Short mmCIF file of C-alpha atoms in Angstrom, two decimals:
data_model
loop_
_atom_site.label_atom_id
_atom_site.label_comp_id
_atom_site.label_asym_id
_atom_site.label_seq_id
_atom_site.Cartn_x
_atom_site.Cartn_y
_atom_site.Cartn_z
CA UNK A 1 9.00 43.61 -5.84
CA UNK A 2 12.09 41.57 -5.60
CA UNK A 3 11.54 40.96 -1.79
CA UNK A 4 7.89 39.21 -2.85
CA UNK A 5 9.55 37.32 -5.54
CA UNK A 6 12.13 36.48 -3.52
CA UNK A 7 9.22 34.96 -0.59
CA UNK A 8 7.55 32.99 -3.56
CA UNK A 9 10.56 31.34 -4.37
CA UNK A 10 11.52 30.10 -0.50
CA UNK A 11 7.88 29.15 0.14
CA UNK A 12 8.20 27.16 -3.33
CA UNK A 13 11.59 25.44 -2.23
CA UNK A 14 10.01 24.92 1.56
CA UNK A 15 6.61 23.34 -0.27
CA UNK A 16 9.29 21.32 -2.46
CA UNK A 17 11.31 19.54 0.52
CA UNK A 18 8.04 17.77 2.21
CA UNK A 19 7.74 14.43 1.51
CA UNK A 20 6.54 11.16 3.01
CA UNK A 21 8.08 7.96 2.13
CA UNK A 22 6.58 4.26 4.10
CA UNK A 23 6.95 1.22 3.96
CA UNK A 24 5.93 -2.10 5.56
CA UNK A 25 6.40 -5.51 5.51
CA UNK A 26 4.86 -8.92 6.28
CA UNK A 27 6.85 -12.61 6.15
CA UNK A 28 3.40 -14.09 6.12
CA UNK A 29 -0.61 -13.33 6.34
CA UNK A 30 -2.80 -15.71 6.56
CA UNK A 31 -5.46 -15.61 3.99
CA UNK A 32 -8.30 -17.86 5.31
CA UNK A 33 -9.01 -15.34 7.95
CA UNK A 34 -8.47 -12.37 5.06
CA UNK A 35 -8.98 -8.86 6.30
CA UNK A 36 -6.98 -5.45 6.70
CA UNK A 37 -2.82 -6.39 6.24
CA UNK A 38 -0.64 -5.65 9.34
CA UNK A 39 2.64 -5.76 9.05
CA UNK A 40 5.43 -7.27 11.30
CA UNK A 41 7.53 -3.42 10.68
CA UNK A 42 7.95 -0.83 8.75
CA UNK A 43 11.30 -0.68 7.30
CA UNK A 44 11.96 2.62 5.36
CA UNK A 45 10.13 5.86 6.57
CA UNK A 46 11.54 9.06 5.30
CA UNK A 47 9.17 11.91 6.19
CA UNK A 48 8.98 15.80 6.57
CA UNK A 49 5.47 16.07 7.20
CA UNK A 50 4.47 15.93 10.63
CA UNK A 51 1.15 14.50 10.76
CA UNK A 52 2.11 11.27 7.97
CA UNK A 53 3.04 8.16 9.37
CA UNK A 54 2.47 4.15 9.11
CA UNK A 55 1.20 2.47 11.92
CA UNK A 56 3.00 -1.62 11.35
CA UNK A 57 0.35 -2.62 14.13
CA UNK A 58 -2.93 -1.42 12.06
CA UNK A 59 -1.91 -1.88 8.46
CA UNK A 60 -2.91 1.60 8.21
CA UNK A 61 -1.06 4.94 6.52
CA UNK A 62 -1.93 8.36 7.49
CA UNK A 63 -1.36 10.98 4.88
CA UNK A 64 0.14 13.99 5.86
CA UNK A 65 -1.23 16.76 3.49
CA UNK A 66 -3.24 16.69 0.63
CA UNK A 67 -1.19 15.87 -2.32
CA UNK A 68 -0.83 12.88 -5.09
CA UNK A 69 0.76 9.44 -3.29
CA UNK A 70 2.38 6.85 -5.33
CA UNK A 71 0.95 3.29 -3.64
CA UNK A 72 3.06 0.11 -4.51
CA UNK A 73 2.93 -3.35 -2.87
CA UNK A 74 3.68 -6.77 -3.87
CA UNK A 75 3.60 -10.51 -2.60
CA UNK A 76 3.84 -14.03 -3.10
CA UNK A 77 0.41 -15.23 -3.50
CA UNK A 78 -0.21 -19.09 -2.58
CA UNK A 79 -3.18 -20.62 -3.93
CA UNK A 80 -4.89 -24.40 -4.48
CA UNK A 81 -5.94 -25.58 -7.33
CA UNK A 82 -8.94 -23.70 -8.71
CA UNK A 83 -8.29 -20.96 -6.05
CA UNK A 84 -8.10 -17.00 -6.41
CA UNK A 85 -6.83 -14.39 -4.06
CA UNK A 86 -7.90 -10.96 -4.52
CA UNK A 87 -6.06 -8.08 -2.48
CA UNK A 88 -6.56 -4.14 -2.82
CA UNK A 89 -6.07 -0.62 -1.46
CA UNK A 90 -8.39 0.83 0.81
CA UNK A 91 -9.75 4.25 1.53
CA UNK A 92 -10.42 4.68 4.70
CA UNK A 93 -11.05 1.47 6.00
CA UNK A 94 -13.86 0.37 3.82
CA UNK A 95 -13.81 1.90 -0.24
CA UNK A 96 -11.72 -0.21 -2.51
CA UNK A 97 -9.90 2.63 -4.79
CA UNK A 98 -10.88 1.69 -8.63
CA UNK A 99 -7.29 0.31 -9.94
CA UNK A 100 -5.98 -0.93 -6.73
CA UNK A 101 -7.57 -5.05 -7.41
CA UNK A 102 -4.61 -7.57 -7.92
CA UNK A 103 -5.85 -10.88 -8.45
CA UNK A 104 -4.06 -14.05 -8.29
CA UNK A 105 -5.89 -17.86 -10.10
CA UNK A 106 -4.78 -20.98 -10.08
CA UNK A 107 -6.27 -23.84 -12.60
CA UNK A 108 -8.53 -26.46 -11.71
CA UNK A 109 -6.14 -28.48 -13.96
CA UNK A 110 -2.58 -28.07 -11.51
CA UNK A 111 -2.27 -31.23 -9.10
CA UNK A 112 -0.57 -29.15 -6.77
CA UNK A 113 -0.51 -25.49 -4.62
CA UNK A 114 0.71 -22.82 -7.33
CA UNK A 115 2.77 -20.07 -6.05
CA UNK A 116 2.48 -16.35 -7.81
CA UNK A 117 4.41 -13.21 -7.34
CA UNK A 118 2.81 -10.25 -7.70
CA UNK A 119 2.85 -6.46 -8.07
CA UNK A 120 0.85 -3.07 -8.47
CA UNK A 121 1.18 0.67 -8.11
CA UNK A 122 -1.30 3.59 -8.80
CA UNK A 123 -1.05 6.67 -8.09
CA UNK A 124 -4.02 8.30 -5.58
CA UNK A 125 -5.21 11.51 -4.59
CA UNK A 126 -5.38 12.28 -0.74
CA UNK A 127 -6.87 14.58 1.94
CA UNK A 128 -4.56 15.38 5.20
CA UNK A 129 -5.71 12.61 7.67
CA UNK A 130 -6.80 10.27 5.12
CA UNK A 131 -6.04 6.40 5.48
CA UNK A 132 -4.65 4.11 3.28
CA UNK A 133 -4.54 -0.25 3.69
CA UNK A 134 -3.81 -3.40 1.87
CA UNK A 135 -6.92 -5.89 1.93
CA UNK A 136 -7.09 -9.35 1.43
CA UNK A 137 -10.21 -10.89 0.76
CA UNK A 138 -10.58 -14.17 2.91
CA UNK A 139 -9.71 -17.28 0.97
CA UNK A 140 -8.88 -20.83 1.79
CA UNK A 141 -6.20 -20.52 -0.58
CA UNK A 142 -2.63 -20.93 0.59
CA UNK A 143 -1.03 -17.92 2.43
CA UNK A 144 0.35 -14.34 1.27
CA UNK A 145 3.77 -13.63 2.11
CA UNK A 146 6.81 -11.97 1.60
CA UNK A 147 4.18 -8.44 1.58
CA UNK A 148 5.71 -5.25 0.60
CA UNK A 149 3.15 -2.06 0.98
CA UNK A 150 4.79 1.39 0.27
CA UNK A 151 3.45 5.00 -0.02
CA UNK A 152 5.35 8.03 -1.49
CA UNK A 153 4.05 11.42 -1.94
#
């Protein structure tokens, strides 16, 4: 009896030391063309879970296991007067998860380009293999930059 509560407990501390921590960055996207955000590298990855990773080149994070992720990004948002930019998270490649919208607007009334910083987490719940991106609806709006996308499970 012992020996089996003894297993429990080192599968339990085994379970407890996987984790996957990403993320990315981006000096500047630009928003006219809009579309998935790739990212120029990814600057902290701390991971114990083989199949996880970040790919800079595709904007796109792989989750490792099944599991709640913590998703956090932020930007400077540039936008004209009477301008909006809308980013989100996507689910694999195409479903934009319900909490995940930031929006940025800028007033008819300013006589000049309005620069906003910006931020949002949520917390999701993922499959192994599923895929996680930042999307930018296309705008003719100034750019995004300074683009921070993390993931923690």
């Amino acid at each position: 009896m012992i020996s089996l509560i003894s297993d429990v407990l080192n599968d339990l501390k085994e379970e407890a030391k996987k984790k996957s921590v990403f993320c990315a960055s981006q000096d500047l996207f630009d928003a006219d063309a809009g579309g998935t955000i790739t990212y120029d590298k990814v600057f902290l990855e701390s991971n114990t879970i083989p199949a996880a990773s970040m790919d800079p080149a595709s904007g796109k994070f792989v989750a490792g296991a099944a599991g709640s992720y913590m998703v956090s990004f932020s930007m400077e948002m540039g936008m004209d007067p009477g301008q909006t930019q809308n980013i989100w998270v996507q689910k694999q490649g195409a479903e934009e998860l319900p909490g995940s919208r930031m929006t940025g607007m800028s007033s008819q009334d300013v006589f000049f380009g309005l620069y906003d910083n910006g931020s949002k987490d949520i917390v999701v719940e993922l499959q192994k293999g599923d895929e996680l991106s930042l999307y930018a609806e296309a705008s003719s709006s100034l750019d995004l930059s300074n683009i921070v996308f993390c993931v923690k499970s």
